[in-house]
Coordinates of C-alpha atoms in Angstrom, one line a residue:
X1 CA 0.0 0.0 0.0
X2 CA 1.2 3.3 -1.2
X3 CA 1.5 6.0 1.4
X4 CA -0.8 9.3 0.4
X5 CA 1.8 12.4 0.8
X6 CA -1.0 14.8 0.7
X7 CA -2.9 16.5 3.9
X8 CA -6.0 16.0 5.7
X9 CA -8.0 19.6 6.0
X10 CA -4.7 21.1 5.5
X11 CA -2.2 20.0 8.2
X12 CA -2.6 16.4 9.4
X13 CA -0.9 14.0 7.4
X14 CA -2.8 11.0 6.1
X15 CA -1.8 7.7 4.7
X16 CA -3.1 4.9 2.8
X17 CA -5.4 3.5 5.6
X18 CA -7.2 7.2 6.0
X19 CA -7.8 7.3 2.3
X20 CA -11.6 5.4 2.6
X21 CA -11.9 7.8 5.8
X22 CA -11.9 11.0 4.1
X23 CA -14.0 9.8 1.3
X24 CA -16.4 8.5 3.8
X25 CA -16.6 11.6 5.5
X26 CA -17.0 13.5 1.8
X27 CA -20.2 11.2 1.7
X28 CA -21.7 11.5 4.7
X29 CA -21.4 15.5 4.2
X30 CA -23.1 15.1 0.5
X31 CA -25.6 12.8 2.3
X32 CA -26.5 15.0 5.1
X33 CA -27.7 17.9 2.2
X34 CA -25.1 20.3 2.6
X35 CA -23.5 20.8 -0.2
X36 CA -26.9 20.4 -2.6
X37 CA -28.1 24.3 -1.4
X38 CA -27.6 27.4 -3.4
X39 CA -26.2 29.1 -0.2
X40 CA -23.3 26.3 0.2
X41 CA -22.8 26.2 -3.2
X42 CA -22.5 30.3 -3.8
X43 CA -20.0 30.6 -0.9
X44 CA -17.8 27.8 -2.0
X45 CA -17.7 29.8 -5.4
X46 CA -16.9 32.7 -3.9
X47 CA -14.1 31.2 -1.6
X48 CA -12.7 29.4 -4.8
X49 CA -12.8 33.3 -6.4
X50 CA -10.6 34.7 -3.0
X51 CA -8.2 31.8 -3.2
X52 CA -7.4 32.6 -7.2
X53 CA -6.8 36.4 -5.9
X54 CA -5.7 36.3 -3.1
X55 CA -2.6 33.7 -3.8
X56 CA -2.4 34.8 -7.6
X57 CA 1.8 35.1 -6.8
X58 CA 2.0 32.0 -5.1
X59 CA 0.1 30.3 -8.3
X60 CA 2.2 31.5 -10.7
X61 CA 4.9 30.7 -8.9
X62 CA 5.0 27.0 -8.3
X63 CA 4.0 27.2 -12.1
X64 CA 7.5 28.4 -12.7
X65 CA 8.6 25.9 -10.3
X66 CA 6.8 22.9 -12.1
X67 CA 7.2 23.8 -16.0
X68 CA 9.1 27.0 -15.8
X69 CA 5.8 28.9 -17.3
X70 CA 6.1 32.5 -17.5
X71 CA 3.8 34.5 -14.9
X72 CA 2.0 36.1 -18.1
X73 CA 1.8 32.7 -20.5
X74 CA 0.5 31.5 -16.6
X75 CA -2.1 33.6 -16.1
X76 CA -3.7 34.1 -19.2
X77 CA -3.7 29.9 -19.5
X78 CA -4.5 29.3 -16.2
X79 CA -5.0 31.7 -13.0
X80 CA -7.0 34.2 -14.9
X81 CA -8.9 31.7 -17.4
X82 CA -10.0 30.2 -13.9
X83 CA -11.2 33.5 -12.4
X84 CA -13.2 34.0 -15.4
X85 CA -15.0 30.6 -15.2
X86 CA -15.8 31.3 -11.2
X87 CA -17.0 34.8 -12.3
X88 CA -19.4 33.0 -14.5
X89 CA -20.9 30.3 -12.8
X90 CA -21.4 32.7 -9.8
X91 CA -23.3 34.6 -12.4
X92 CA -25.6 32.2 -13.2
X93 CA -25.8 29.6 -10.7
X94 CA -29.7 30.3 -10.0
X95 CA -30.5 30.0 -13.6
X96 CA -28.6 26.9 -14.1
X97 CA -30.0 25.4 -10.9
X98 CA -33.6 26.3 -11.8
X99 CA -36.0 23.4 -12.9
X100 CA -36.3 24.0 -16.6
X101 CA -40.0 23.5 -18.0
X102 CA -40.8 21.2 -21.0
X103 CA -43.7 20.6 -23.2
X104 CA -45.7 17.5 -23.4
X105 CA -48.1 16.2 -26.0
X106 CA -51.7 17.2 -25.9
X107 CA -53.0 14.0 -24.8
X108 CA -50.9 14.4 -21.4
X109 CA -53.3 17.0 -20.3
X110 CA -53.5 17.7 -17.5
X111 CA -50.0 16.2 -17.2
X112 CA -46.8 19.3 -16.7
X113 CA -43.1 18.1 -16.7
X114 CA -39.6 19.5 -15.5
X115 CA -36.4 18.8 -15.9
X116 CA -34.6 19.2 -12.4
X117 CA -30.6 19.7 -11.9
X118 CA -29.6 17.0 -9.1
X119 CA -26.5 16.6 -7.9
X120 CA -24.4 13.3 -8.6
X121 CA -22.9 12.7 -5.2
X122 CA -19.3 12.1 -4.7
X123 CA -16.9 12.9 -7.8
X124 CA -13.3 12.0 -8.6
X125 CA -11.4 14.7 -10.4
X126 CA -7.6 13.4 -11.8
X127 CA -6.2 16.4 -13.1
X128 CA -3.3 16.6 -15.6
X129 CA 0.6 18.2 -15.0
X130 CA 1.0 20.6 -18.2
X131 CA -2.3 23.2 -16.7
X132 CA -1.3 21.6 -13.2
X133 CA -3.9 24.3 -11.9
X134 CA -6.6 24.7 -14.8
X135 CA -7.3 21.5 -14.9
X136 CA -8.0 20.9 -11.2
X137 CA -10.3 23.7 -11.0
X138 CA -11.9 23.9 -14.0
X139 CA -13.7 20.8 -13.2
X140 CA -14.0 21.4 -9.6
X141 CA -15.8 24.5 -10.4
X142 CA -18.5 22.6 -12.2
X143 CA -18.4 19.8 -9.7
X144 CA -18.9 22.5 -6.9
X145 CA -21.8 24.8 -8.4
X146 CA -24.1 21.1 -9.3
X147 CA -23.9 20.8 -5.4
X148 CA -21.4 17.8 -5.4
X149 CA -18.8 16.8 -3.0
X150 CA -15.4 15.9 -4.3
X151 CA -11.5 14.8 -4.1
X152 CA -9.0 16.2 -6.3
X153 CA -6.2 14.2 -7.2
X154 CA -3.7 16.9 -8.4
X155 CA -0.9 15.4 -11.0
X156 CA 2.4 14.4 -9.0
X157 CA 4.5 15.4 -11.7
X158 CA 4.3 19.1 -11.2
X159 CA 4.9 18.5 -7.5
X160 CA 4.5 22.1 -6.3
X161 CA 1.5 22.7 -7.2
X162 CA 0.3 19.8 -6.1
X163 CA 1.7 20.8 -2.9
X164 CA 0.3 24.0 -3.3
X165 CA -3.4 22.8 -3.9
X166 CA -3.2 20.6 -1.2
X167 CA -2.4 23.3 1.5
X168 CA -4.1 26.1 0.1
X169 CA -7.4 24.7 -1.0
X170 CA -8.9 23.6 2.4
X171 CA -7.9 27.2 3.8
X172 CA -10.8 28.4 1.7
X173 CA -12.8 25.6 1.0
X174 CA -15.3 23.2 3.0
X175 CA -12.6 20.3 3.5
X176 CA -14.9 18.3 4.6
X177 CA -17.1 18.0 1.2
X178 CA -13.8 19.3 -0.8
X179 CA -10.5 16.7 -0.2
X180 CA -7.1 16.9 -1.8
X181 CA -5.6 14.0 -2.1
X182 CA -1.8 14.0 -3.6
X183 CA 0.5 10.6 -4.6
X184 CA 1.2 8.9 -7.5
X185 CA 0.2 6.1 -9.4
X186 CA -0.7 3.4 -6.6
X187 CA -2.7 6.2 -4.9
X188 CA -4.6 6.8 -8.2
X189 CA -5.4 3.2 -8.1
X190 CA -6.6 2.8 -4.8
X191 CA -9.0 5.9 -5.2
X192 CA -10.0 4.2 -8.7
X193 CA -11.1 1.1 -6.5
X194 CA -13.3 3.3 -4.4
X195 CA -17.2 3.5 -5.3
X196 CA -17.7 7.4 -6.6
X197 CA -20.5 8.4 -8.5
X198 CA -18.6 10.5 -11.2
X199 CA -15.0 10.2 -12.6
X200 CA -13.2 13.2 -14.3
X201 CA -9.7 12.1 -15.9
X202 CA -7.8 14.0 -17.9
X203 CA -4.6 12.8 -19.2
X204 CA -3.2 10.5 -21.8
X205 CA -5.2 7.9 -23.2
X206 CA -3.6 5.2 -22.0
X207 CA -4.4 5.6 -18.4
X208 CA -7.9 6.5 -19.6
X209 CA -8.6 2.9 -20.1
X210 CA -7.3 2.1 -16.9
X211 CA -9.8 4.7 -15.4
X212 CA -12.9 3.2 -17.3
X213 CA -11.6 -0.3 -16.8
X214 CA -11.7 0.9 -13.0
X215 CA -14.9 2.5 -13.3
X216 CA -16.9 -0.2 -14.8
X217 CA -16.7 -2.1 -11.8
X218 CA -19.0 0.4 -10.1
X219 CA -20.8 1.7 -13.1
X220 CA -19.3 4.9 -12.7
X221 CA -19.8 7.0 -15.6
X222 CA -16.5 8.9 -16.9
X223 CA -15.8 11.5 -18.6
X224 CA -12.4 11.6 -20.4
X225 CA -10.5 14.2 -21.4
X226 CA -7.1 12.9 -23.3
X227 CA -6.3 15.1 -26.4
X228 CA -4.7 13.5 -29.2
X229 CA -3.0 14.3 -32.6
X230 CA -4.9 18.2 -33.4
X231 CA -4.1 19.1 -37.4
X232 CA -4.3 22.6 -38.4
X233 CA -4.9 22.8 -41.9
X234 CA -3.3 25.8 -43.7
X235 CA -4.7 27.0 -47.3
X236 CA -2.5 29.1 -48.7
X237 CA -4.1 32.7 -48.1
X238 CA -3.7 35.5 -50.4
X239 CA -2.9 38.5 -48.1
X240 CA -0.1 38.6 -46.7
X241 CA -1.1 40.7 -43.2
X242 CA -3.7 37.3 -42.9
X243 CA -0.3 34.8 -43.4
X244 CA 1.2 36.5 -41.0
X245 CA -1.8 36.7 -38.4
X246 CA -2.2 33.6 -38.8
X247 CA 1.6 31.9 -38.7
X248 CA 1.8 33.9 -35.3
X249 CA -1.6 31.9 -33.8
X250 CA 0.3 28.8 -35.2
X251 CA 3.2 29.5 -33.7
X252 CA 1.4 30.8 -30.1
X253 CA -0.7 27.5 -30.4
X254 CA 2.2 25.6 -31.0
X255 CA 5.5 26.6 -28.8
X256 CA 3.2 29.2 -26.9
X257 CA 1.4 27.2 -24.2
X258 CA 3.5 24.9 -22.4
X259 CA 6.3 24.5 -25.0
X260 CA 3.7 22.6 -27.0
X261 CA 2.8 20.3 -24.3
X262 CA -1.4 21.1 -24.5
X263 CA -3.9 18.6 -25.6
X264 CA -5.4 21.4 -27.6
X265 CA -1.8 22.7 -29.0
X266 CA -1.2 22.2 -33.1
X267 CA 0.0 18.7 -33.2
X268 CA 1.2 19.0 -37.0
X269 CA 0.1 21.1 -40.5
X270 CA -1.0 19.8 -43.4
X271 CA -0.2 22.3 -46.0
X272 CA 0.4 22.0 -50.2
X273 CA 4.0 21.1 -51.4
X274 CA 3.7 24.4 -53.6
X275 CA 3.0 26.5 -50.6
X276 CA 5.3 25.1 -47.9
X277 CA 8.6 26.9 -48.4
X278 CA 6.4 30.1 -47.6
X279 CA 4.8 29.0 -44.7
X280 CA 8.2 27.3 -43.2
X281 CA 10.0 31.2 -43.7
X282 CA 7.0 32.7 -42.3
X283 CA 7.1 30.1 -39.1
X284 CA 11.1 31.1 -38.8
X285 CA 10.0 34.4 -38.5
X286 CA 7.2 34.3 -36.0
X287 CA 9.6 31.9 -33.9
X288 CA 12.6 34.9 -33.9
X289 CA 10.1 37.3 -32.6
X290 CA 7.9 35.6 -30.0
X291 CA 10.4 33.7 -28.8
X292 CA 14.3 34.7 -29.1
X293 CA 14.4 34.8 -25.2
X294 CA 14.0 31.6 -23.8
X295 CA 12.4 32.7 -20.6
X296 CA 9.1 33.6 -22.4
X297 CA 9.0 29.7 -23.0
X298 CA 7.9 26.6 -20.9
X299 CA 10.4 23.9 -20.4
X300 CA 9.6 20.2 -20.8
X301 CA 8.1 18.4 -17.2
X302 CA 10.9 16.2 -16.7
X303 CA 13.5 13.6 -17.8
X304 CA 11.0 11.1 -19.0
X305 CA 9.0 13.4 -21.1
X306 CA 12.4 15.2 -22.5
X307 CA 14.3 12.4 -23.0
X308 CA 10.9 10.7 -25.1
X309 CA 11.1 13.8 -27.2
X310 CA 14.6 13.3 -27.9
X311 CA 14.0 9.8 -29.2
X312 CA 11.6 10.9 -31.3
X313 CA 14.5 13.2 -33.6
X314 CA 17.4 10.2 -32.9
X315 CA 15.4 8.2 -35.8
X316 CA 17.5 9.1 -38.9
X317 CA 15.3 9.5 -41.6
X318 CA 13.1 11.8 -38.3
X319 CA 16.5 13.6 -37.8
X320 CA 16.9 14.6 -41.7
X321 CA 13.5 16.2 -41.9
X322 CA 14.5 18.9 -39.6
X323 CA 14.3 22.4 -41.0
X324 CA 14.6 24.2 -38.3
X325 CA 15.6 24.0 -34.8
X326 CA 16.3 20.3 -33.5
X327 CA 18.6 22.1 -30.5
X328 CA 18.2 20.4 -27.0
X329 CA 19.2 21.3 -23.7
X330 CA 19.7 18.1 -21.2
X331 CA 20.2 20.5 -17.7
X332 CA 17.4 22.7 -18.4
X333 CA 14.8 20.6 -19.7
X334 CA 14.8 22.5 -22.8
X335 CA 14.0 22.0 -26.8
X336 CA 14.1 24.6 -29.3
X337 CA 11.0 25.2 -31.4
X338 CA 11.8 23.0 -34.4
X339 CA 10.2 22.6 -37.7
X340 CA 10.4 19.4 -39.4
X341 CA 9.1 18.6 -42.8
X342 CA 7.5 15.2 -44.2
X343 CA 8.7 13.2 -41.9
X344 CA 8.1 9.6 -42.5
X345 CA 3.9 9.2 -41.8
X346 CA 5.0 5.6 -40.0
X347 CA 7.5 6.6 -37.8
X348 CA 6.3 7.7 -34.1
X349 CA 6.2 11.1 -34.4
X350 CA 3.3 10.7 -37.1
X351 CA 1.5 7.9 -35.2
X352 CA 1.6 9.2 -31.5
X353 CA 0.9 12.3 -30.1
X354 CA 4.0 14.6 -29.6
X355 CA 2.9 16.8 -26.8
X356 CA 6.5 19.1 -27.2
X357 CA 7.5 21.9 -29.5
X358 CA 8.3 19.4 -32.6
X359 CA 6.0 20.6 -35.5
X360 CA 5.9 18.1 -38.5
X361 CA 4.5 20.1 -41.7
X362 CA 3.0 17.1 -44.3
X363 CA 2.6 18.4 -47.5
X364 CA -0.2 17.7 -50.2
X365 CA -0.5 18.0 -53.5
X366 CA -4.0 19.7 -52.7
X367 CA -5.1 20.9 -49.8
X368 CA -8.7 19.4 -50.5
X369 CA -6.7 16.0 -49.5
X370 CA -6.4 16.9 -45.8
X371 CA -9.9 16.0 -45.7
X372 CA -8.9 12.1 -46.4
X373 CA -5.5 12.3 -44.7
X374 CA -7.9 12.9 -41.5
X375 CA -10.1 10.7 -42.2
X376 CA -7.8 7.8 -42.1
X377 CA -6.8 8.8 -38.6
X378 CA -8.1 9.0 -35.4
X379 CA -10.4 11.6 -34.4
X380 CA -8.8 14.5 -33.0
X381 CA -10.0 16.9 -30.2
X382 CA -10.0 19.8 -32.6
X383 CA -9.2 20.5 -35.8
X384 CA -7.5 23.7 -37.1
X385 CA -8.2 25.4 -40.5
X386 CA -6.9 28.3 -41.9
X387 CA -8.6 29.5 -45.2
X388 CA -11.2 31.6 -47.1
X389 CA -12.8 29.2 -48.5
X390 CA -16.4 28.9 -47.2
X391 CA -17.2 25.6 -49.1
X392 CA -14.0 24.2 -48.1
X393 CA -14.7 25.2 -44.4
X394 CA -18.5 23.1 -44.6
X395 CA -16.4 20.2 -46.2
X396 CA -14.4 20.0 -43.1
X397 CA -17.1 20.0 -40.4
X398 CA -19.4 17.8 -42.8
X399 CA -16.9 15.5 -43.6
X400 CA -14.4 14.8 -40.5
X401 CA -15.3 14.3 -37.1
X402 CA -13.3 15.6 -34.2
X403 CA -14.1 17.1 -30.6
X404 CA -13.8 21.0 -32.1
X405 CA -13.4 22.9 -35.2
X406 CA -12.0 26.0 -35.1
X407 CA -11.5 28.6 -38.2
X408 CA -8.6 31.1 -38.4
X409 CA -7.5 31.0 -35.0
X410 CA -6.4 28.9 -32.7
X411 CA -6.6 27.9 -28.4
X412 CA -9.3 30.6 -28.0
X413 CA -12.1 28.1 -28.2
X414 CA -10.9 26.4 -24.9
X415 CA -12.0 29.6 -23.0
X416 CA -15.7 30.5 -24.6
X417 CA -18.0 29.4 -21.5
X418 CA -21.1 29.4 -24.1
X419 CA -19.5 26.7 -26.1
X420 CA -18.4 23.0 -24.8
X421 CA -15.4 21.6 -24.7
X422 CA -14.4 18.0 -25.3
X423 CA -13.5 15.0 -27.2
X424 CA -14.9 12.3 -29.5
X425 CA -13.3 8.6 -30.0
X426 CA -10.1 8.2 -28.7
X427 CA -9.7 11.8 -27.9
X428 CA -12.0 11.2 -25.0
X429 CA -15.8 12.3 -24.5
X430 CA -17.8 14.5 -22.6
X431 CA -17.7 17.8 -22.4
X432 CA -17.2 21.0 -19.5
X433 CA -16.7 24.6 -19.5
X434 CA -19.4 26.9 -18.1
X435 CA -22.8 25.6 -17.8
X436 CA -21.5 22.4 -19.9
X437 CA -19.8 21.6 -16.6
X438 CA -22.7 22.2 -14.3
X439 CA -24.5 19.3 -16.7
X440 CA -21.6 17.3 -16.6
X441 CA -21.6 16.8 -13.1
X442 CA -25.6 17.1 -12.8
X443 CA -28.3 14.3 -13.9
X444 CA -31.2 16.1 -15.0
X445 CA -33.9 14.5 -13.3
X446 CA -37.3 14.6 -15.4
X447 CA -39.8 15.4 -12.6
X448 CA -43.8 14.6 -14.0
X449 CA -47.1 15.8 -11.9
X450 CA -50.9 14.7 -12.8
X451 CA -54.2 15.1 -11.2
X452 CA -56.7 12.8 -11.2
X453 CA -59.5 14.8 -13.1
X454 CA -59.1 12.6 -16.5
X455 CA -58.4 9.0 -17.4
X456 CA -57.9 7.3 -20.5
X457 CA -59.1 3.6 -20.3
X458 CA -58.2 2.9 -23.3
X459 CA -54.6 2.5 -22.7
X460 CA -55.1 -0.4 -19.9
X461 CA -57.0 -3.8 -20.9
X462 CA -59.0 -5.4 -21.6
X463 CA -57.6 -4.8 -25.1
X464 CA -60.2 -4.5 -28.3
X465 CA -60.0 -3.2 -31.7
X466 CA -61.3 0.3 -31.3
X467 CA -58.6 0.6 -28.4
X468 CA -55.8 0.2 -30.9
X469 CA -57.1 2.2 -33.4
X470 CA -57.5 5.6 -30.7
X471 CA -53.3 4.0 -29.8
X472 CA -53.0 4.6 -33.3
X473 CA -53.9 8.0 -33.3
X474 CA -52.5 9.2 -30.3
X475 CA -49.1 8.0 -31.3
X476 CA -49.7 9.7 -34.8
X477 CA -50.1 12.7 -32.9
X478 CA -53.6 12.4 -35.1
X479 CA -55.8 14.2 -32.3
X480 CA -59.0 15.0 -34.9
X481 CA -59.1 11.4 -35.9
X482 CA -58.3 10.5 -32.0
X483 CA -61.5 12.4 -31.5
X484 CA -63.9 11.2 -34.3
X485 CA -62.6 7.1 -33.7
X486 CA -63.3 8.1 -29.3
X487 CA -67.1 9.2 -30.9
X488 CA -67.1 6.4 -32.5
X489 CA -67.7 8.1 -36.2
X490 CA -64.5 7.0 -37.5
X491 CA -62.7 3.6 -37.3

């Protein structure tokens, strides 16, 4: 049994044996009704809010400490893209918590319906290391304002922040509904073999089956966040302020959020063989003038994770597709941004997601064949386009199938509230972010009243004809011929 290295409520140190304690204890609080009222839910909101301003320096600092982030690339990925989801669920809590009316068929009379928002119990969140913060509290947000209770389990490979959320969080929080749990793999497993009545994992696929697997034995239902290879597609656009614009939103998407390793990052391009040279000069560019000072860069998690990338160039015919870049750094953890073009499609870097600041460009001898080229891969959580073309755009959403698709820009999809965000296939399913999150961690109860002023007879034996036909009818939605058959004028 693996020790836990996290804290109880903040100070008292817990192992292995107090693990089923404190998720007892985060039961019997959802159980006793505290956590499901709009009071509990609103201060724990506004508690989260305090905690992102209040320790805003300490944030970005273990962030530094973790993955060398800068404080800006920090906040605007995490601390602040946080502050903004709190702002808006506190904003809306009442209206998302409101039963929502529905229409029934006429024949219901005197029958009214609602769906009602209940909370699912006890979740598990998993959170990843490369938005070590983000994604802790993103979901915890939407866990929190659909009245749950829940334990984080904070990524130990960004150890200070870990440490960070495990201190900090029941300072402001109601530790006993809200536990952090820290540890590694074996404490993963043993929380996996605990009933819960909603797991949230994001991470790498692979330990995404391990979660279902896990979950199945309960009937748990997951959700699964796990990324993939993203495509951006570039057309080769006329104006040259647009190429430009849009090689820098590459090049932020790519090398500009976590030195590449994001889920929702620019995986590789898919461009024509006429217009690559152009876009690789324009990509050297962008790369000389966002990033010529290394500090405005992330560095690569650890050793594992650097020395995987660095396997990925040793291949020879990898190495020789390098056009740019390929420098690494062993002490610091550190690879260049590096351009490599048509490297072989069956070598690793084509087949596995990269999750580092290698960008393979693939050319085509049309760009109409990216349509195929992603069609013979997995699905991807978003898919990147860059054109003009409008019939080229409905080509790809009709014709490929991914979590996202997202036109001319890049990243900024990940923090609209109003629109979901998620996978499909192997990039994972489910979907969060705003009021998508209050469902995800909500089962919308349908909730049915009727008086006892009118019966239908017909629908009980003992059966006869003319009770099928007026069956008929009413599942026609035929209400005149319901009418004339109940008369008995029509058969």
């Amino acid at each position: 049994m693996a020790l836990i290295t996290g804290k109880k409520c903040g100070d008292e140190e817990m192992g292995a044996l107090g693990l089923e304690t404190e998720v007892a204890e985060a039961r019997t609080t959802f159980d006793s009704g505290k956590t499901k009222g709009f009071e509990w839910r609103k201060s724990q909101l506004e508690a989260l809010l305090r905690l992102l301003q209040e320790k805003e320096e300490d944030m970005l600092k273990v962030l530094k400490e973790d993955l060398g982030k800068h404080r800006v690339e920090a906040y605007r990925d995490e601390v602040g893209a946080l502050t903004k989801s709190v702002d808006n669920a506190l904003l809306n809590l009442k209206k998302w918590m409101a039963p929502e009316k529905v229409s029934l068929p006429l024949v219901a009379v005197p029958t009214v319906a609602e769906i009602v928002p209940e909370p699912l119990g006890v979740v598990l969140v998993i959170s990843s290391w490369n938005f070590p913060i983000g994604l802790s509290l993103e979901p915890l947000i939407g866990a929190i304002a659909a009245g749950n209770a829940a334990v984080l389990k904070p990524s130990e490979l960004a150890p200070a922040t870990s440490e960070f959320l495990a201190v900090e969080i029941p300072k402001y929080l109601d530790c006993e509904a809200i536990k952090v749990i820290q540890g590694g793999p074996q404490v993963a497993e043993q929380l996996l073999d605990l009933k819960w009545d909603k797991i949230f994992f994001t991470g790498s696929a692979q330990v995404g089956r391990i979660v279902m697997t896990a979950a199945a034995k309960h009937l748990t239902p997951v959700t699964l966040e796990l990324g993939g290879k993203c495509p951006a597609i570039f057309d080769s656009l006329k104006s040259s302020r647009d190429q430009r614009m849009a090689v820098g939103r590459v090049a932020g998407a790519k090398w500009g959020s976590c030195l590449g390793q994001a889920c929702i990052g620019i995986d590789y391009l898919l461009v024509t063989d006429e217009y690559a040279p152009t876009l690789i000069e324009l990509l050297k560019g962008v790369i000389k003038e966002f990033f010529s000072n290394s500090e405005h860069l992330a560095r690569i998690v650890n050793k594992h994770h650097f020395q995987r990338l660095c396997n990925l160039l040793q291949d020879e015919s990898v190495a020789a597709s390098v056009v740019h870049g390929g420098s690494v750094n062993a002490e610091e953890l550190f690879i260049e941004p590096t351009i490599l073009l048509n490297p072989p499609l069956d070598k690793e870097i084509m087949t596995e997601e990269i999750f580092g600041p290698l960008l393979p460009i693939i050319t085509l001898k049309k760009i109409e064949d990216s349509i195929e080229f992603l069609r013979a891969r997995p699905k991807p959580l978003v898919i990147y386009a860059f054109t003009h073309d409008e019939k080229f755009k409905q080509r790809i959403v009709d014709d490929t199938s991914s979590g996202c698709v997202m036109f001319n820009d890049t990243l900024i999809q990940y923090l609209c509230d109003t629109i979901p965000f998620g996978g499909v296939g192997q990039s994972g399913f489910g979907q969060y972010h705003g009021k998508f999150s209050f469902d995800n961690f909500s089962n919308r109860k349908p909730v049915g009243r009727r008086n006892f002023l009118i019966e239908f007879s017909f629908r009980y034996p003992p059966w006869n004809e003319k009770k099928l036909q007026l069956l008929r009818h009413i599942y026609r939605f035929d209400y005149i011929g319901f009418v004339l058959c109940f008369l008995g004028l029509k058969r």
